[in-house]
Amino acid sequence: MPFVGKLVHYSIDLVLVSTTLAGIRRSAGLTPAVDDTKGTVNVAIKKYLQVGESVIDYISPSLAASGYFKRDK
């Protein structure tokens, strides 16, 4: 059972890192340079970064609808 706990922990950490990179991309316009990689590694990195984009796309409307956040104009 400790293996499953570590797997969940590391998975959540990876999603948080991907989400942080997506936030950096959206706010500062900086993206990791993944075009130098080839083949399967390039596809895997792009899918990993897309996970962070999906998390932000899912979380942003939820936070905007809550009373704890407001949009800057």
Short mmCIF file of C-alpha atoms in Angstrom, two decimals:
data_model
loop_
_atom_site.label_atom_id
_atom_site.label_comp_id
_atom_site.label_asym_id
_atom_site.label_seq_id
_atom_site.Cartn_x
_atom_site.Cartn_y
_atom_site.Cartn_z
CA MET A 1 0.00 0.00 0.00
CA PRO A 2 2.84 2.51 0.56
CA PHE A 3 3.66 2.21 -3.16
CA VAL A 4 0.20 3.46 -4.14
CA GLY A 5 0.50 6.40 -1.76
CA LYS A 6 3.84 7.43 -3.24
CA LEU A 7 2.48 7.02 -6.76
CA VAL A 8 -0.45 9.32 -5.98
CA HIS A 9 1.87 11.82 -4.27
CA TYR A 10 4.28 11.97 -7.21
CA SER A 11 1.41 12.19 -9.69
CA ILE A 12 -0.06 15.18 -7.88
CA ASP A 13 3.39 16.80 -7.73
CA LEU A 14 3.83 16.34 -11.49
CA VAL A 15 0.44 17.91 -12.18
CA LEU A 16 1.31 20.86 -9.94
CA VAL A 17 4.59 21.43 -11.80
CA SER A 18 2.80 21.21 -15.15
CA THR A 19 0.16 23.66 -13.94
CA THR A 20 2.86 26.05 -12.73
CA LEU A 21 4.56 25.92 -16.13
CA ALA A 22 1.22 26.59 -17.82
CA GLY A 23 0.66 29.58 -15.54
CA ILE A 24 4.10 30.94 -16.38
CA ARG A 25 3.36 30.50 -20.06
CA ARG A 26 0.07 32.37 -19.78
CA SER A 27 1.27 35.20 -17.57
CA ALA A 28 4.78 35.83 -18.90
CA GLY A 29 4.66 34.22 -22.32
CA LEU A 30 7.62 31.95 -21.56
CA THR A 31 7.51 28.31 -22.63
CA PRO A 32 9.97 25.46 -22.12
CA ALA A 33 12.14 24.84 -25.17
CA VAL A 34 10.94 21.36 -26.11
CA ASP A 35 11.41 21.66 -29.87
CA ASP A 36 14.97 20.33 -29.53
CA THR A 37 13.68 16.93 -28.42
CA LYS A 38 12.78 14.31 -30.98
CA GLY A 39 10.10 11.70 -31.47
CA THR A 40 8.29 10.15 -28.55
CA VAL A 41 9.97 12.36 -25.95
CA ASN A 42 8.70 15.50 -27.68
CA VAL A 43 5.15 14.11 -27.82
CA ALA A 44 5.29 13.08 -24.15
CA ILE A 45 6.53 16.50 -23.03
CA LYS A 46 3.85 18.31 -25.03
CA LYS A 47 1.13 16.07 -23.57
CA TYR A 48 2.54 16.64 -20.08
CA LEU A 49 2.42 20.41 -20.57
CA GLN A 50 -1.12 20.11 -21.95
CA VAL A 51 -2.19 18.59 -18.63
CA GLY A 52 -1.30 21.86 -16.90
CA GLU A 53 -3.22 23.82 -19.51
CA SER A 54 -6.27 21.62 -18.95
CA VAL A 55 -6.05 22.07 -15.18
CA ILE A 56 -5.93 25.86 -15.54
CA ASP A 57 -8.83 25.81 -18.01
CA TYR A 58 -10.87 23.77 -15.53
CA ILE A 59 -9.93 25.67 -12.36
CA SER A 60 -10.19 29.26 -13.63
CA PRO A 61 -13.98 29.36 -14.17
CA SER A 62 -14.52 27.64 -10.83
CA LEU A 63 -12.44 30.23 -9.02
CA ALA A 64 -14.10 33.10 -10.90
CA ALA A 65 -17.53 31.80 -9.84
CA SER A 66 -16.53 31.61 -6.18
CA GLY A 67 -16.74 34.63 -3.93
CA TYR A 68 -13.06 34.44 -3.01
CA PHE A 69 -11.65 35.75 -6.30
CA LYS A 70 -12.51 38.58 -8.65
CA ARG A 71 -11.29 39.52 -12.10
CA ASP A 72 -9.05 42.52 -12.52
CA LYS A 73 -10.21 44.94 -15.14
#
